[in-house]
Amino acid sequence: MLPWKRVLRPLTALLLTAAVAILPAATAQAADAPSRGWNDYSCKPSAAHPRPVVLVHGTFANSVDNWLGLAPYLKNRGYCVFSLDYGQLSGVPLVHGLGPVDKSAEQLKTYVDKVLAATGAAKTDLVGHSQGGMMPRYYLKFLGGAAKVNALVGIAPSNHGTTLAGFTHLLPYFPGIEDLLTANTPALADQVAGSAFLTKLNEGGDTVPGVRYTVLATKYDEVVTPYRTQFLSGPGVRNVLLQDLCPVDLSEHALIGLLDRIAFHEVANALDPAHAIPTTCASAVG
């Protein structure tokens, strides 16, 4: 790849950040999606799947668009499935996951309590994409979430931040850019490798007792880089590189969460490990 192309992708992400910061105010907002088969608060977990599943979207996403593939996949397999919006900034319509990550974790805490109260379940399972796979760890570690969560499945999670293919190393050479990120899109600043937020999150270990962790990563991830920084260390952790299961899986950061049925199959395995079926390339049509 030519050097300028290596810079172009992360630069595009940075420009998108600036564009979001000046979007005109609007009132449109993603809503619960019972018509699509999930966020049905009358759903009662079955004996086969006794815990509701809460889906946690990524940065620049929302509770609907991030889960148009995975939510029906899990619903069709008998799970009670829910998704929330979090981290919306004032004046920024449709997209979420932009606010400070610790504040977003507080919103997740409130939502989990709502789901548990509606379903009568004692615990939930969390499945998150990108920021949504990392942010719940703050809830588990600092907000009492470990008592209410059985498993966390992170799909391309930003567990140790990102360098955006090395681009974030250049931020100190562009005065004002870091301040722009922090002021206008705090979640992006929190996800830069080495941020104060990530230092606090990962200090003392990646995991908390009593929760099972699964991380699904793709070596073609161009957003959370290097991709191996997504993996966790500690008891109860299973780190999975999709290309080890199916070498021809070409999904990158977005597709692994949106459309990749090989990843979906591994999510199902993580939610019900007692009945796990080995994942192969054929799982894409299962």
XYZ file of C-alpha atoms in Angstrom:
286
model
C 0.000 0.000 0.000
C 1.280 3.453 -0.884
C 2.250 5.616 2.135
C -0.404 8.226 1.425
C -3.089 5.541 1.489
C -1.966 4.490 4.951
C -2.629 8.033 6.108
C -5.862 8.534 4.162
C -8.063 6.152 6.147
C -7.344 7.561 9.612
C -7.378 11.084 8.196
C -10.860 10.406 6.863
C -11.934 9.324 10.347
C -10.514 12.546 11.767
C -12.337 14.666 9.210
C -15.523 12.809 10.012
C -15.015 13.778 13.633
C -14.843 17.444 12.675
C -17.930 17.110 10.478
C -19.941 15.572 13.290
C -18.887 18.422 15.573
C -20.636 20.976 13.343
C -23.719 19.005 12.272
C -26.894 21.107 12.555
C -29.197 20.416 15.450
C -31.991 17.934 14.846
C -34.424 15.939 16.863
C -34.298 12.644 14.957
C -33.141 9.780 17.102
C -32.894 6.018 16.734
C -35.676 4.307 18.678
C -36.373 0.876 20.124
C -37.071 -1.581 17.353
C -39.747 -4.103 18.405
C -41.035 -4.248 14.825
C -37.719 -5.758 13.774
C -38.065 -8.559 16.306
C -36.057 -7.271 19.235
C -36.536 -4.822 22.142
C -39.718 -6.714 23.026
C -40.073 -6.057 26.750
C -42.731 -8.759 27.049
C -40.134 -11.391 26.064
C -39.406 -13.890 28.831
C -36.148 -15.867 28.655
C -36.562 -19.603 28.105
C -34.986 -22.444 30.017
C -32.674 -22.990 27.033
C -31.623 -19.318 26.975
C -32.270 -18.000 30.494
C -30.512 -14.648 30.121
C -31.545 -11.709 27.947
C -28.911 -10.421 25.541
C -28.137 -6.701 25.480
C -26.448 -5.436 22.315
C -24.138 -2.424 22.701
C -23.434 -0.499 19.492
C -20.181 1.166 18.479
C -19.053 4.735 17.867
C -21.041 6.674 15.221
C -23.748 3.977 15.350
C -27.088 3.436 17.067
C -29.292 0.728 18.543
C -30.832 -0.190 15.195
C -28.326 0.063 12.358
C -25.499 -1.711 14.188
C -27.659 -4.783 14.790
C -29.712 -5.369 11.655
C -27.792 -8.611 11.142
C -26.996 -9.961 14.607
C -30.210 -9.099 16.450
C -32.482 -11.177 14.174
C -29.833 -13.928 14.120
C -30.043 -14.269 17.905
C -33.795 -13.672 18.078
C -34.361 -16.515 15.612
C -32.356 -18.779 17.923
C -34.670 -18.149 20.835
C -32.976 -15.312 22.710
C -34.658 -12.275 24.199
C -32.662 -9.517 22.513
C -32.407 -5.852 23.448
C -30.344 -2.884 22.285
C -29.804 0.604 23.635
C -28.672 3.995 22.426
C -25.959 5.677 24.461
C -23.462 8.506 24.273
C -25.446 10.958 22.171
C -24.119 14.504 21.971
C -26.396 17.529 21.969
C -27.136 18.687 18.447
C -25.884 15.494 16.787
C -28.761 13.447 15.359
C -28.967 9.739 14.552
C -25.458 8.719 15.597
C -24.457 7.815 19.129
C -21.455 6.564 21.062
C -19.726 9.954 20.996
C -19.946 11.032 24.632
C -17.463 10.284 27.428
C -17.168 6.523 27.771
C -17.568 6.504 31.546
C -20.865 8.371 31.215
C -21.990 5.936 28.525
C -21.270 3.086 30.942
C -23.663 4.704 33.410
C -26.344 4.667 30.715
C -25.627 0.981 30.109
C -26.057 0.301 33.830
C -29.488 1.933 33.803
C -30.510 0.017 30.696
C -29.407 -3.368 32.039
C -31.477 -2.744 35.169
C -34.447 -1.954 32.938
C -34.037 -5.183 30.947
C -33.587 -7.326 34.039
C -36.683 -5.819 35.642
C -38.758 -6.437 32.499
C -37.600 -10.008 31.920
C -37.285 -11.154 35.519
C -33.806 -12.511 34.836
C -31.055 -12.335 37.427
C -28.268 -11.681 34.939
C -27.791 -10.637 31.341
C -25.236 -11.295 28.623
C -23.674 -8.344 26.795
C -22.538 -8.306 23.163
C -20.818 -5.176 21.903
C -19.175 -3.962 18.718
C -16.089 -1.705 18.739
C -16.523 0.834 21.579
C -19.544 -1.240 22.576
C -17.284 -4.194 23.299
C -14.956 -2.122 25.470
C -17.263 0.303 27.284
C -19.123 -2.444 29.224
C -15.857 -3.331 30.924
C -16.070 -0.008 32.766
C -19.573 -0.938 33.897
C -18.325 -4.334 35.066
C -15.280 -2.970 36.861
C -16.461 0.285 38.429
C -20.287 0.370 38.421
C -21.234 -2.978 39.919
C -22.001 -4.665 36.620
C -20.180 -7.896 37.429
C -23.036 -8.920 39.717
C -25.537 -8.572 36.866
C -23.596 -9.865 33.855
C -22.733 -13.451 33.014
C -20.733 -12.909 29.831
C -19.325 -10.107 27.693
C -18.676 -10.729 24.005
C -16.627 -8.035 22.287
C -16.681 -7.859 18.480
C -13.622 -5.872 17.331
C -13.525 -4.094 20.709
C -11.253 -1.144 21.447
C -10.069 -2.738 24.687
C -6.639 -1.121 24.709
C -7.395 1.716 22.351
C -6.294 2.312 18.802
C -3.413 3.954 17.005
C -5.452 4.230 13.765
C -2.608 2.533 11.922
C -0.118 4.787 13.695
C -1.856 8.056 12.890
C -2.608 8.926 16.516
C 1.146 9.054 17.174
C 1.145 12.207 15.056
C -1.436 14.046 17.164
C 1.176 15.850 19.312
C 2.501 17.433 16.109
C -0.881 19.031 15.319
C -1.675 21.434 18.170
C -5.357 21.682 18.923
C -6.434 18.397 17.349
C -6.456 16.510 20.651
C -8.439 19.326 22.242
C -10.894 19.165 19.332
C -11.399 15.445 19.873
C -11.846 15.805 23.620
C -14.258 18.727 23.376
C -16.390 17.565 20.462
C -16.186 13.761 20.429
C -14.971 12.632 23.868
C -15.438 8.956 23.062
C -12.850 9.166 20.292
C -10.332 10.785 22.617
C -11.032 8.113 25.244
C -10.294 5.383 22.682
C -6.881 6.658 21.609
C -4.232 4.232 22.848
C -2.685 5.537 26.049
C -5.595 7.793 27.006
C -6.271 8.536 30.659
C -9.558 6.667 30.401
C -7.963 3.481 29.065
C -5.146 3.682 31.594
C -7.732 3.678 34.382
C -9.820 0.949 32.756
C -6.931 -1.487 32.278
C -4.975 -0.754 35.440
C -4.894 -3.786 37.695
C -5.991 -6.231 35.005
C -8.342 -6.552 32.070
C -11.053 -8.630 33.723
C -13.156 -8.930 36.848
C -14.043 -12.208 38.576
C -17.262 -13.981 37.733
C -17.654 -12.796 34.134
C -16.790 -14.800 31.011
C -15.103 -12.753 28.274
C -14.925 -13.494 24.557
C -13.131 -11.270 22.037
C -13.682 -11.690 18.293
C -11.136 -9.938 16.083
C -10.248 -9.777 12.408
C -6.738 -9.223 11.135
C -8.180 -6.872 8.506
C -9.390 -4.378 11.109
C -8.406 -0.893 9.947
C -9.996 1.017 12.840
C -8.860 -0.663 16.067
C -5.174 -1.180 15.394
C -3.036 -3.118 15.951
C -5.810 -5.709 15.976
C -4.162 -7.827 18.683
C -4.641 -4.986 21.171
C -8.293 -5.991 21.147
C -7.476 -9.195 23.009
C -7.827 -9.457 26.780
C -5.707 -11.197 29.384
C -7.007 -12.889 32.487
C -9.124 -15.785 33.735
C -12.315 -16.556 31.877
C -11.069 -15.048 28.607
C -11.313 -16.542 25.122
C -9.638 -14.566 22.337
C -10.630 -15.534 18.795
C -9.117 -14.424 15.494
C -11.738 -15.103 12.827
C -9.142 -16.025 10.230
C -8.063 -18.915 12.452
C -11.581 -20.296 12.033
C -12.023 -19.375 8.379
C -8.927 -18.167 6.507
C -10.994 -16.667 3.692
C -13.048 -14.428 5.985
C -12.176 -10.926 4.734
C -14.346 -8.891 7.100
C -12.883 -5.636 8.370
C -13.957 -3.526 11.346
C -17.491 -2.668 10.232
C -18.462 -5.882 8.481
C -17.453 -8.131 11.373
C -20.241 -6.577 13.408
C -22.780 -5.923 10.667
C -22.840 -8.940 8.386
C -20.291 -11.599 9.302
C -22.194 -14.790 10.102
C -18.967 -16.527 11.058
C -18.622 -13.952 13.817
C -22.324 -14.351 14.618
C -21.835 -18.101 14.992
C -19.038 -17.481 17.481
C -21.256 -15.051 19.386
C -23.864 -17.799 19.722
C -21.176 -20.200 20.923
C -20.011 -17.676 23.510
C -23.553 -17.177 24.791
C -24.175 -20.916 25.123
C -20.788 -22.639 25.454
C -22.357 -25.875 26.717
C -23.896 -26.382 23.256
C -21.182 -24.772 21.154
C -20.712 -26.041 17.612
C -17.238 -25.590 16.056
C -17.138 -22.583 13.770
C -15.847 -23.071 10.212
C -16.247 -21.298 6.896
C -19.472 -23.293 6.455
C -20.924 -21.413 9.426
C -21.427 -18.483 7.082
C -24.471 -20.231 5.628
C -25.670 -21.855 8.842
